[in-house]
Coordinates of C-alpha atoms and ligand atoms in Angstrom, one line a residue:
M1 CA -1.0 45.2 63.8
E2 CA -3.4 48.4 65.0
S3 CA -6.1 50.1 64.3
L4 CA -8.3 53.2 64.6
L5 CA -10.9 53.7 66.1
I6 CA -12.9 56.4 65.3
K7 CA -16.5 57.8 66.9
G8 CA -17.9 59.7 63.6
G9 CA -19.9 63.0 63.3
V10 CA -17.4 65.7 64.7
P11 CA -17.1 68.3 62.5
L12 CA -12.8 68.9 62.0
C13 CA -11.9 72.5 63.4
G14 CA -8.8 74.1 63.2
D15 CA -5.3 74.4 61.3
V16 CA -3.2 71.5 60.0
T17 CA 0.2 71.6 58.6
I18 CA 1.2 69.7 55.5
S19 CA 4.0 67.7 55.9
G20 CA 6.5 67.0 52.6
A21 CA 5.6 65.1 49.9
K22 CA 6.2 61.2 50.3
N23 CA 6.3 60.9 46.5
A24 CA 9.2 64.2 45.9
V25 CA 10.7 63.0 49.1
L26 CA 11.5 58.7 48.1
P27 CA 12.8 59.8 44.2
I28 CA 15.1 62.6 45.7
M29 CA 16.4 60.5 48.3
A30 CA 17.0 58.0 45.7
A31 CA 19.4 60.9 43.7
A32 CA 21.3 61.2 46.4
L33 CA 22.7 58.1 45.0
L34 CA 24.2 60.4 41.9
T35 CA 27.2 61.8 44.2
R36 CA 29.9 61.1 46.1
E37 CA 28.9 63.8 48.0
P38 CA 26.7 64.4 51.4
C39 CA 22.8 65.7 50.4
V40 CA 20.4 67.2 53.2
I41 CA 16.9 67.2 52.6
R42 CA 14.7 69.1 54.2
R43 CA 10.7 68.9 55.3
V44 CA 10.9 65.2 55.1
P45 CA 7.8 63.3 56.4
A46 CA 8.1 60.8 59.3
L47 CA 6.3 57.7 57.0
S48 CA 7.2 54.0 57.0
D49 CA 7.9 54.8 53.7
V50 CA 11.0 57.1 53.3
K51 CA 12.5 54.6 56.9
F52 CA 12.5 52.1 54.0
M53 CA 14.1 53.9 51.6
G54 CA 16.6 54.9 54.1
E55 CA 17.1 51.4 54.7
I56 CA 17.0 50.8 51.1
L57 CA 20.5 53.2 50.2
T58 CA 21.8 51.7 53.6
W59 CA 22.0 48.6 51.8
L60 CA 23.4 49.7 49.3
G61 CA 26.1 51.2 50.8
A62 CA 24.8 54.8 52.0
Q63 CA 25.2 56.6 54.9
V64 CA 21.7 57.9 55.4
R65 CA 20.9 59.7 59.2
F66 CA 18.0 61.1 59.8
E67 CA 17.2 64.2 62.0
G68 CA 14.3 65.5 62.8
D69 CA 12.5 66.0 59.9
S70 CA 15.8 66.5 57.3
V71 CA 17.6 63.5 56.4
C72 CA 21.6 63.9 55.2
I73 CA 22.2 60.9 52.8
R74 CA 25.8 60.3 51.8
A75 CA 26.3 58.0 49.1
N76 CA 30.5 57.7 49.1
K77 CA 31.1 53.7 47.6
I78 CA 27.4 52.2 46.4
K79 CA 27.0 48.3 45.6
G80 CA 25.0 47.7 41.8
T81 CA 22.4 45.5 43.0
G82 CA 19.0 46.4 44.7
D83 CA 18.4 43.2 47.1
Y84 CA 15.3 41.0 46.2
D85 CA 13.2 41.8 49.2
L86 CA 13.4 44.8 49.8
I87 CA 12.5 46.5 46.5
R88 CA 9.5 44.6 46.3
K89 CA 8.0 45.9 49.8
M90 CA 7.6 49.2 48.3
R91 CA 7.2 49.7 44.7
G92 CA 8.4 53.0 45.1
S93 CA 12.0 51.9 45.5
I94 CA 12.3 51.2 41.8
C95 CA 13.3 54.6 41.3
I96 CA 16.7 53.8 42.5
M97 CA 17.5 51.9 39.4
G98 CA 18.2 55.5 37.3
P99 CA 20.8 56.8 39.5
M100 CA 22.6 53.8 39.5
L101 CA 22.4 53.2 36.1
G102 CA 24.0 57.1 36.0
R103 CA 26.1 56.7 38.6
L104 CA 27.7 53.0 38.6
K105 CA 26.6 52.5 34.5
K106 CA 25.2 49.3 36.2
A107 CA 22.1 48.5 37.9
A108 CA 20.3 45.2 39.1
V109 CA 16.7 45.4 41.0
S110 CA 14.0 43.3 41.9
L111 CA 11.4 43.6 40.0
P112 CA 8.8 45.6 42.2
G113 CA 6.0 43.5 41.0
G114 CA 2.3 44.7 41.1
C115 CA 0.1 45.8 44.2
V116 CA -3.8 46.0 44.9
I117 CA -3.9 48.7 42.6
G118 CA -2.5 47.2 39.6
A119 CA 0.3 45.3 37.8
R120 CA 2.2 48.3 38.1
P121 CA 4.8 47.5 35.1
I122 CA 8.3 48.7 34.7
N123 CA 8.5 48.5 30.9
L124 CA 8.6 52.7 29.8
H125 CA 11.7 52.6 32.7
L126 CA 13.7 50.0 31.0
K127 CA 12.6 51.7 27.1
G128 CA 14.5 54.9 28.4
F129 CA 17.3 53.0 29.9
E130 CA 17.9 50.9 26.5
A131 CA 17.0 54.7 24.6
L132 CA 20.4 55.7 26.9
G133 CA 22.0 52.8 25.8
A134 CA 22.1 50.5 28.1
R135 CA 21.2 46.7 27.6
V136 CA 18.4 45.5 29.8
T137 CA 18.0 42.0 30.9
I138 CA 15.0 40.6 32.8
A139 CA 15.8 37.1 34.8
N140 CA 15.5 36.0 38.2
G141 CA 12.8 38.2 39.1
Y142 CA 15.1 40.9 38.6
A143 CA 16.0 43.8 36.1
R144 CA 18.5 44.7 35.1
A145 CA 20.6 47.5 33.3
S146 CA 24.5 48.1 32.1
A147 CA 26.0 50.3 29.2
K148 CA 29.8 51.3 28.6
R149 CA 28.5 54.9 28.3
L150 CA 25.4 56.4 28.7
I151 CA 24.6 58.4 25.6
G152 CA 21.9 61.3 25.4
A153 CA 18.3 60.4 23.2
E154 CA 15.2 61.4 22.3
I155 CA 12.8 58.6 24.0
F156 CA 8.9 58.7 23.8
L157 CA 7.9 57.8 27.9
G158 CA 3.7 57.3 27.1
G159 CA 2.3 54.7 28.5
R160 CA -1.2 52.3 28.8
A161 CA -2.2 55.9 30.5
G162 CA -0.1 58.4 29.4
S163 CA 3.3 59.3 31.2
T164 CA 4.4 57.9 34.3
V165 CA 5.8 59.6 37.4
L166 CA 8.4 57.0 38.5
G167 CA 9.6 56.3 34.7
T168 CA 9.9 60.0 34.2
A169 CA 12.1 59.7 37.7
N170 CA 13.8 57.6 36.7
V171 CA 15.2 58.1 33.2
M172 CA 15.7 62.0 34.2
M173 CA 17.8 60.7 36.7
A174 CA 20.4 57.9 34.5
A175 CA 20.0 61.0 32.0
T176 CA 22.1 63.7 34.0
L177 CA 25.0 61.8 34.1
A178 CA 24.8 60.4 30.1
E179 CA 26.8 62.2 27.2
G180 CA 25.2 64.3 25.8
V181 CA 21.4 66.0 25.2
T182 CA 18.3 63.8 26.2
V183 CA 15.1 64.8 25.5
I184 CA 11.9 62.7 27.4
D185 CA 9.0 63.2 25.4
S186 CA 5.3 62.5 27.3
A187 CA 7.4 63.3 30.5
A188 CA 4.6 63.3 33.9
C189 CA 4.1 66.9 34.9
E190 CA 3.3 66.0 38.5
P191 CA 4.8 68.5 41.1
E192 CA 6.6 65.4 42.5
V193 CA 8.7 65.6 39.1
V194 CA 9.2 69.2 39.0
D195 CA 10.8 68.8 42.7
L196 CA 12.9 66.2 41.4
A197 CA 14.8 68.0 38.9
N198 CA 15.0 70.9 40.8
F199 CA 16.6 69.0 43.1
L200 CA 19.3 67.6 40.6
N201 CA 19.8 70.9 39.8
A202 CA 20.9 71.8 42.9
M203 CA 23.4 69.3 42.1
G204 CA 24.6 70.7 39.4
A205 CA 22.6 68.9 36.8
K206 CA 21.3 71.0 33.6
I207 CA 17.3 70.0 33.3
T208 CA 15.1 72.5 31.5
G209 CA 11.3 72.0 30.6
A210 CA 10.3 70.5 34.3
G211 CA 6.2 70.4 34.7
S212 CA 6.2 70.7 30.6
P213 CA 5.7 67.1 28.7
T214 CA 8.9 67.8 27.3
L215 CA 11.8 67.6 29.5
T216 CA 15.2 68.3 28.3
I217 CA 18.7 67.0 30.3
T218 CA 21.7 68.3 29.1
G219 CA 24.4 65.7 30.7
V220 CA 27.0 66.9 33.1
K221 CA 30.5 64.4 33.8
Q222 CA 29.8 65.1 37.8
L223 CA 27.0 65.9 40.4
H224 CA 27.9 67.3 43.8
G225 CA 26.1 67.7 47.4
T226 CA 23.4 69.8 48.2
E227 CA 20.8 71.2 50.5
Y228 CA 17.6 71.4 49.5
E229 CA 13.8 71.6 50.9
V230 CA 11.0 69.5 49.4
I231 CA 7.0 70.3 48.3
P232 CA 4.6 69.8 50.9
D233 CA 2.3 67.0 50.3
R234 CA -0.8 68.1 47.5
I235 CA -2.7 64.6 48.1
E236 CA -2.2 64.7 52.3
A237 CA -3.7 68.6 51.7
A238 CA -6.3 67.3 49.6
T239 CA -7.0 64.3 52.2
Y240 CA -7.8 66.4 54.6
A241 CA -9.4 69.2 52.9
I242 CA -12.3 66.3 51.9
A243 CA -12.3 65.6 55.8
A244 CA -13.2 69.2 56.5
A245 CA -16.0 68.7 53.6
A246 CA -17.1 65.1 54.5
T247 CA -17.5 66.1 58.7
H248 CA -19.2 69.9 58.2
G249 CA -16.0 71.1 59.5
E250 CA -13.8 74.2 59.0
V251 CA -10.1 73.4 58.7
T252 CA -7.5 75.9 57.6
L253 CA -4.0 74.0 55.8
R254 CA -1.2 75.3 56.5
G255 CA 2.0 75.5 54.5
A256 CA 0.0 73.5 51.3
R257 CA 0.6 74.8 48.0
Y258 CA -2.8 76.1 46.2
D259 CA -1.1 75.9 42.8
H260 CA -0.9 72.2 43.3
L261 CA -4.3 71.5 43.9
H262 CA -6.3 73.3 40.8
A263 CA -7.7 70.0 39.9
V264 CA -8.9 69.1 42.9
F265 CA -10.3 72.4 44.6
D266 CA -12.2 72.9 41.0
K267 CA -14.4 69.5 42.2
L268 CA -14.7 70.8 45.9
N269 CA -15.8 73.7 44.7
G270 CA -18.3 71.9 42.2
A271 CA -19.4 69.5 45.0
G272 CA -20.2 73.1 46.9
V273 CA -17.2 72.9 49.5
R274 CA -15.6 76.5 50.1
I275 CA -12.4 77.5 49.8
D276 CA -10.5 80.3 50.6
R277 CA -7.0 81.5 50.3
K278 CA -5.3 84.0 53.0
G279 CA -1.7 84.2 52.1
S280 CA -0.6 80.9 52.2
A281 CA -3.4 79.8 54.9
I282 CA -6.4 77.6 52.7
T283 CA -9.5 77.7 55.1
V284 CA -11.8 74.8 53.7
R285 CA -15.6 74.7 55.0
R286 CA -19.1 73.3 53.6
N287 CA -20.9 75.9 52.0
G288 CA -24.7 74.2 52.4
R289 CA -25.6 71.2 50.6
L290 CA -23.6 69.1 49.4
K291 CA -23.9 68.7 45.2
P292 CA -22.5 65.7 43.0
V293 CA -19.7 66.1 41.1
D294 CA -18.3 63.4 38.3
I295 CA -14.4 62.5 38.4
T296 CA -12.1 61.4 35.7
T297 CA -8.5 60.6 36.6
L298 CA -6.0 61.8 34.9
P299 CA -2.2 62.5 34.5
Y300 CA -0.5 66.1 36.1
A301 CA -2.6 68.3 36.1
G302 CA -6.2 66.7 35.8
F303 CA -7.7 65.4 38.9
P304 CA -4.9 63.0 40.7
T305 CA -5.5 59.1 40.9
D306 CA -4.3 59.4 44.6
I307 CA -7.4 61.6 45.9
Q308 CA -10.0 59.4 43.7
A309 CA -10.9 57.3 47.1
Q310 CA -11.0 60.1 49.0
M311 CA -13.0 62.1 47.1
M312 CA -15.2 58.8 46.1
A313 CA -15.9 58.8 50.6
L314 CA -17.2 62.4 50.0
M315 CA -19.3 61.6 47.1
T316 CA -21.5 58.9 49.3
L317 CA -22.3 61.6 51.5
T318 CA -23.2 63.6 48.6
P319 CA -27.4 63.4 47.6
G320 CA -27.4 62.3 43.9
I321 CA -25.2 60.4 41.4
S322 CA -21.8 60.9 41.0
I323 CA -19.6 58.9 38.3
I324 CA -16.1 58.3 39.2
T325 CA -13.9 57.4 36.6
E326 CA -10.7 55.6 37.5
R327 CA -7.9 55.6 34.0
I328 CA -4.7 55.8 35.9
F329 CA -4.5 52.1 37.7
E330 CA -6.9 49.2 36.0
S331 CA -8.2 48.2 39.6
R332 CA -8.2 51.3 42.1
F333 CA -11.7 50.5 43.5
M334 CA -10.5 48.5 46.5
H335 CA -12.1 51.0 48.7
V336 CA -15.8 50.5 47.3
S337 CA -16.6 47.0 49.2
E338 CA -15.5 48.8 52.4
L339 CA -17.5 51.4 51.8
A340 CA -20.4 49.0 51.4
R341 CA -19.8 48.2 54.4
L342 CA -20.6 51.5 56.5
G343 CA -23.8 51.7 53.9
A344 CA -22.6 53.3 51.0
D345 CA -24.2 52.7 47.3
I346 CA -21.7 52.3 44.5
E347 CA -21.8 50.0 41.5
I348 CA -18.3 49.5 39.5
E349 CA -19.2 49.6 35.9
G350 CA -15.7 49.0 34.1
P351 CA -13.5 51.6 34.6
S352 CA -16.6 53.9 36.5
A353 CA -17.9 53.6 39.8
I354 CA -21.5 55.1 40.2
V355 CA -22.0 56.8 43.5
K356 CA -25.5 57.3 44.8
G357 CA -25.1 59.5 47.8
G358 CA -26.8 61.1 50.7
K359 CA -27.7 58.4 52.8
P360 CA -26.3 58.8 56.1
L361 CA -23.5 56.5 56.8
S362 CA -23.2 54.3 59.6
G363 CA -20.1 52.8 61.9
A364 CA -18.8 49.0 61.1
P365 CA -15.3 47.4 61.2
V366 CA -13.3 47.8 57.8
M367 CA -10.4 46.7 56.2
A368 CA -7.2 48.8 55.0
S369 CA -5.9 47.7 51.0
D370 CA -3.7 50.5 49.8
L371 CA -2.7 53.9 51.4
R372 CA -5.1 56.0 50.0
A373 CA -8.0 53.8 50.1
S374 CA -7.5 53.6 53.5
A375 CA -7.5 57.2 53.5
A376 CA -10.8 57.3 52.1
L377 CA -12.0 54.7 55.0
V378 CA -11.1 57.0 57.6
I379 CA -12.9 60.3 56.2
A380 CA -16.2 58.1 55.7
G381 CA -15.7 57.1 59.7
L382 CA -15.5 60.5 60.5
A383 CA -18.6 60.9 59.0
A384 CA -20.6 58.2 59.6
R385 CA -23.0 57.8 62.8
G386 CA -21.6 55.1 64.8
T387 CA -18.1 53.7 65.5
T388 CA -15.6 52.8 62.9
Q389 CA -12.6 50.6 63.1
V390 CA -10.0 50.5 60.3
N391 CA -7.8 47.5 60.4
R392 CA -4.2 47.3 58.8
V393 CA -3.4 51.3 59.5
Y394 CA 0.1 50.4 58.2
H395 CA -1.5 50.8 55.0
L396 CA -2.1 54.5 56.5
D397 CA 1.4 55.0 57.7
R398 CA 3.1 54.7 54.6
G399 CA 2.2 58.3 53.5
Y400 CA 0.2 60.2 55.8
E401 CA 2.4 61.3 59.4
Q402 CA 0.7 61.1 62.6
M403 CA -3.2 61.4 60.4
D404 CA -4.8 60.2 64.3
A405 CA -2.7 62.4 65.6
K406 CA -3.7 65.0 62.9
L407 CA -7.5 64.5 63.5
R408 CA -7.3 64.4 66.8
K409 CA -6.0 68.3 67.1
L410 CA -9.1 68.9 64.6
G411 CA -11.9 67.7 67.0
A412 CA -12.2 64.4 66.1
R413 CA -12.4 61.2 68.7
I414 CA -10.1 59.1 66.9
Q415 CA -7.5 56.9 68.9
R416 CA -5.0 53.8 67.9
I417 CA -5.7 50.2 69.1
E418 CA -4.3 46.8 69.1
E419 CA -6.1 44.9 66.4
Q420 CA -8.8 42.9 68.5
Ligands
LIG1 C1 3.1 57.2 41.1 O1 3.5 55.7 40.9 C2 2.8 57.6 42.7 N1 4.0 56.7 43.5 C3 1.9 57.0 42.8 O2 1.3 57.0 44.0 C4 0.8 57.8 42.3 O3 -0.6 57.0 42.3 C5 1.3 57.6 40.3 O4 2.6 58.0 40.0 C6 0.6 58.2 39.5 O5 0.2 59.9 39.6 C7 5.3 57.3 43.7 O6 5.5 58.5 43.4 C8 6.0 56.8 44.8 P1 3.2 55.6 37.1 P2 4.0 55.2 39.9 O7 4.7 55.2 36.3 O8 5.1 56.0 39.0 C9 1.3 52.6 33.9 C10 0.5 56.8 46.1 O9 -0.2 56.7 46.9 N2 3.2 52.3 33.3 O10 2.5 57.0 36.8 O11 4.9 53.4 39.8 C11 0.8 52.3 35.5 O12 0.4 50.6 35.3 C12 0.8 55.9 44.8 O13 1.2 58.1 46.7 C13 3.0 51.5 32.2 O14 2.5 51.2 31.9 O15 2.5 55.5 38.5 C14 -0.2 53.0 35.6 O16 -0.9 52.5 34.9 C15 0.4 54.8 44.6 N3 4.4 51.3 32.1 C16 0.1 54.3 34.6 O17 1.6 54.4 33.8 C17 5.5 51.7 33.2 O18 7.2 51.1 32.9 C18 0.5 55.6 35.8 O19 2.0 55.0 36.4 C19 5.3 52.6 34.1 C20 3.6 53.1 34.4

């Protein structure tokens, strides 16, 4: 297994190009199952999760061809069952279920199961499929849905933590080929859901309300192929912005969407970080002393849960008390114990982490646990005195395209090594 070896203390300076959004491209690749015709998707990041989605679609019978930062997918004939082991390995693959149900009127996928950040149920996905007229069963580790016909319906998709991103994606995809009109209430408003709706409309779907809590999908007989460029990755952009602040550097984000980052930039401004826009370029630099901020994660357009760990790393460097409350997932504080190895002082009280920041961090070996926790550890290592070794860096490669290379280009002393 590989690790990242980081010699901290270097301010990051320069430009970084933001890649396509992982959480947009995964459901968009799955949506290509809805048509026999070829779909070309551009600005596809070279990530292990994306490659894995390609393997799943190939396993289902689609032709998948990656060329540079594009992928061409042609699902001429597909089977209706997702392989148990393949699906279990990546939670995001659950979003093949909606298109399979829409196209074949049947779908069977292995239950994705939980992961380090929470139980990750799919009850809302299945509730949506049932509302469309599908018969849903769970047996032998598989979730199955089948229907003679899919009929449009009004569906409330809100759950324990508000909206569901992939649940909204799944039900929206199935509804594009249902008979009649489907209204999804309490739909997710994330930019990645909007991107998927735009892709589906480019395929001939009839979707309105994307980006609002009420999505309306008028079913059509069939969808056609299309070419589409996915949005930039707002989580990657925010991660580099926070790394710039943590290392007292000055970094310009190229290709990021400012309008996707209001909640993050609001908190960074509050923490004493300067964010300047010049055309499409966004420059981030620390503006004097960092100030503590309190964060509560919420569905979009609130503060994103996928930036919670990275913000916590920044707050460990900030003199004062910051309270970080995680409202989306039930156990997304795996990074706390690893940050403590670097000298961070953080106490967990229920859904909140109380960060007593300001003491300099010192490098140590740490273990990555989930994608965003790994990014938090890299940020802390870049700011810490001495050397930090982040182990199990495969977590990072799932969602960050060439992070070590991009950081080296910004001046970081970071290298990828075989774990001793
Ligand atoms: C997507 O996961 C993202 N993944 C996650 O990013 C992101 O953290 C999450 O949305 C929230 O923004 C992809 O898009 C591939 P949810 P998703 O359904 O859709 C509960 C990353 O690091 N829930 O919006 O699986 C659930 O338990 C990843 O890139 C139900 O109760 O998340 C959670 O508490 C991590 N029943 C909350 O809703 C359901 O049927 C939000 O989950 C579905 C979800």
